[in-house]
Protein backbone atom coordinates (compact mmCIF):
# COMPACT_ATOMS: atom_id res chain seq x y z
CA MET A 1 12.99 16.09 11.71
CA LEU A 2 13.77 19.42 10.17
CA GLU A 3 17.24 20.80 9.46
CA LYS A 4 16.04 23.85 11.50
CA THR A 5 15.86 21.84 13.90
CA ILE A 6 18.90 19.47 14.47
CA GLU A 7 19.76 23.41 13.81
CA ASN A 8 18.72 24.92 17.11
CA LYS A 9 19.74 21.56 18.56
CA LEU A 10 22.74 22.10 17.72
CA ARG A 11 23.54 25.60 18.82
CA GLN A 12 21.54 24.68 22.19
CA ALA A 13 24.67 21.83 22.41
CA VAL A 14 27.00 23.79 21.51
CA GLU A 15 26.46 27.12 23.67
CA ALA A 16 25.90 24.66 26.95
CA ALA A 17 29.93 22.99 26.62
CA GLY A 18 30.75 26.42 26.84
CA GLY A 19 31.44 27.19 23.55
CA LEU A 20 30.01 29.62 20.06
CA CYS A 21 27.78 28.64 17.32
CA LEU A 22 27.34 30.67 14.54
CA LYS A 23 24.99 31.47 11.60
CA TRP A 24 28.15 31.69 8.86
CA THR A 25 26.92 33.94 6.16
CA CYS A 26 29.36 34.61 3.51
CA PRO A 27 28.21 36.65 0.64
CA GLY A 28 30.08 36.43 -2.21
CA ARG A 29 30.63 32.58 -1.41
CA ARG A 30 27.87 30.02 -1.97
CA GLY A 31 28.35 27.03 -0.93
CA VAL A 32 30.54 27.88 2.28
CA PRO A 33 29.24 25.77 6.41
CA ASP A 34 26.21 26.59 8.25
CA ARG A 35 27.17 27.24 11.26
CA MET A 36 30.28 27.55 12.21
CA ILE A 37 31.75 26.64 16.14
CA LEU A 38 34.04 28.14 18.61
CA MET A 39 35.01 26.20 21.38
CA PRO A 40 37.46 27.48 24.51
CA GLY A 41 41.12 27.19 24.03
CA GLY A 42 40.45 28.10 20.05
CA ARG A 43 38.81 25.15 18.51
CA ILE A 44 37.11 26.30 14.81
CA THR A 45 34.86 23.85 13.46
CA PHE A 46 32.65 24.36 10.37
CA VAL A 47 29.22 21.75 10.44
CA GLU A 48 27.69 21.80 7.25
CA LEU A 49 23.23 20.30 7.70
CA LYS A 50 21.52 18.89 6.50
CA ARG A 51 17.83 16.80 6.28
CA PRO A 52 17.95 13.31 7.59
CA GLY A 53 19.14 11.17 4.86
CA ALA A 54 20.15 14.48 2.77
CA LYS A 55 23.17 14.07 1.73
CA VAL A 56 26.48 16.02 0.22
CA ARG A 57 26.83 16.11 -3.76
CA GLU A 58 30.30 15.56 -4.05
CA GLU A 59 30.68 17.97 -7.10
CA GLY A 60 28.17 21.08 -6.09
CA LEU A 61 29.32 24.15 -4.23
CA GLN A 62 29.22 22.97 -0.28
CA ALA A 63 31.79 19.59 -1.00
CA PHE A 64 34.56 22.21 -3.28
CA TRP A 65 34.07 24.77 0.61
CA HIS A 66 34.04 21.47 2.62
CA GLU A 67 37.66 20.01 1.09
CA ARG A 68 39.33 22.93 0.64
CA LEU A 69 38.29 23.95 4.36
CA ARG A 70 39.77 20.97 5.48
CA GLN A 71 43.01 22.11 3.32
CA PHE A 72 43.40 24.58 6.10
CA GLY A 73 43.60 21.85 7.99
CA PHE A 74 39.67 22.73 9.93
CA GLN A 75 38.14 20.05 11.58
CA VAL A 76 34.25 20.30 9.01
CA GLU A 77 31.84 18.03 9.60
CA VAL A 78 28.28 17.36 7.73
CA ILE A 79 25.01 16.15 10.18
CA ASP A 80 22.05 15.02 9.37
CA ASP A 81 20.68 13.63 12.46
CA ALA A 82 20.47 15.48 15.85
CA GLN A 83 21.44 12.01 17.64
CA GLN A 84 25.03 12.97 15.66
CA ILE A 85 25.23 15.95 17.84
CA SER A 86 26.57 14.33 21.52
CA GLY A 87 29.36 12.72 20.14
CA LEU A 88 30.52 15.83 17.93
CA ILE A 89 30.34 17.44 20.69
CA ALA A 90 32.20 15.26 23.65
CA GLU A 91 35.32 14.90 21.73
CA LEU A 92 34.52 19.35 20.36
CA ALA A 93 34.71 19.65 24.64
CA LYS A 94 36.99 17.46 25.08
CA GLY A 95 40.37 18.75 22.12
CA SER A 96 38.83 22.41 24.44
CA ASN A 97 38.90 21.91 27.19
CA THR A 98 43.52 20.34 26.81
CA GLN A 99 43.48 23.53 24.64
CA SER A 100 42.07 25.36 27.44
CA ARG A 101 44.09 24.05 30.25
CA GLN A 102 47.57 24.67 28.10
CA ALA A 103 46.22 28.01 26.98
CA HIS A 104 46.05 28.79 30.72
CA GLY A 105 48.63 27.45 31.56
CA LEU A 106 51.40 29.72 29.74
CA LYS A 107 49.29 32.67 30.57
CA GLU A 108 50.52 31.49 34.08
CA ARG A 109 54.03 31.37 32.76
CA GLU A 110 53.76 34.79 31.57
CA ARG A 111 52.06 35.83 35.12
CA ASN A 112 54.85 34.52 36.91
CA ARG A 113 58.13 36.13 34.74
C-alpha cells in the first residue's frame, strides 16, 4: 500500500468523524508532520504518514519535530498501516466529544447569565 493511499483513508476517516485533516506544509521548516487533524472541541493531533514498514529516523528532522511538538503538549502519531487509522479516530472522537460537551456547557452557562 502506498503512503498516499493511507493518507487518503486517514483524511476520509477524520472527515467522517466530523474533523478536518489538513495537509501541513511549513515553508522553511523541513520535517514537520504530513497532516494536522483538528477535531471539535479544540483537539489537535499531528500525523506523520509512512509507507508500510517505514520508520522515522531517530536522528532525523522528523524525529526532532515530533519531539518538539510533544514538548508543547501536542499529540503526534506515526501511521504506516491503514489499520491504525480506526484506533486513532476512535481515540480522537472520544476526546473531542468530551471537550465538545464541555465547550457546549460553557456556552450554555454564558447564555444563561
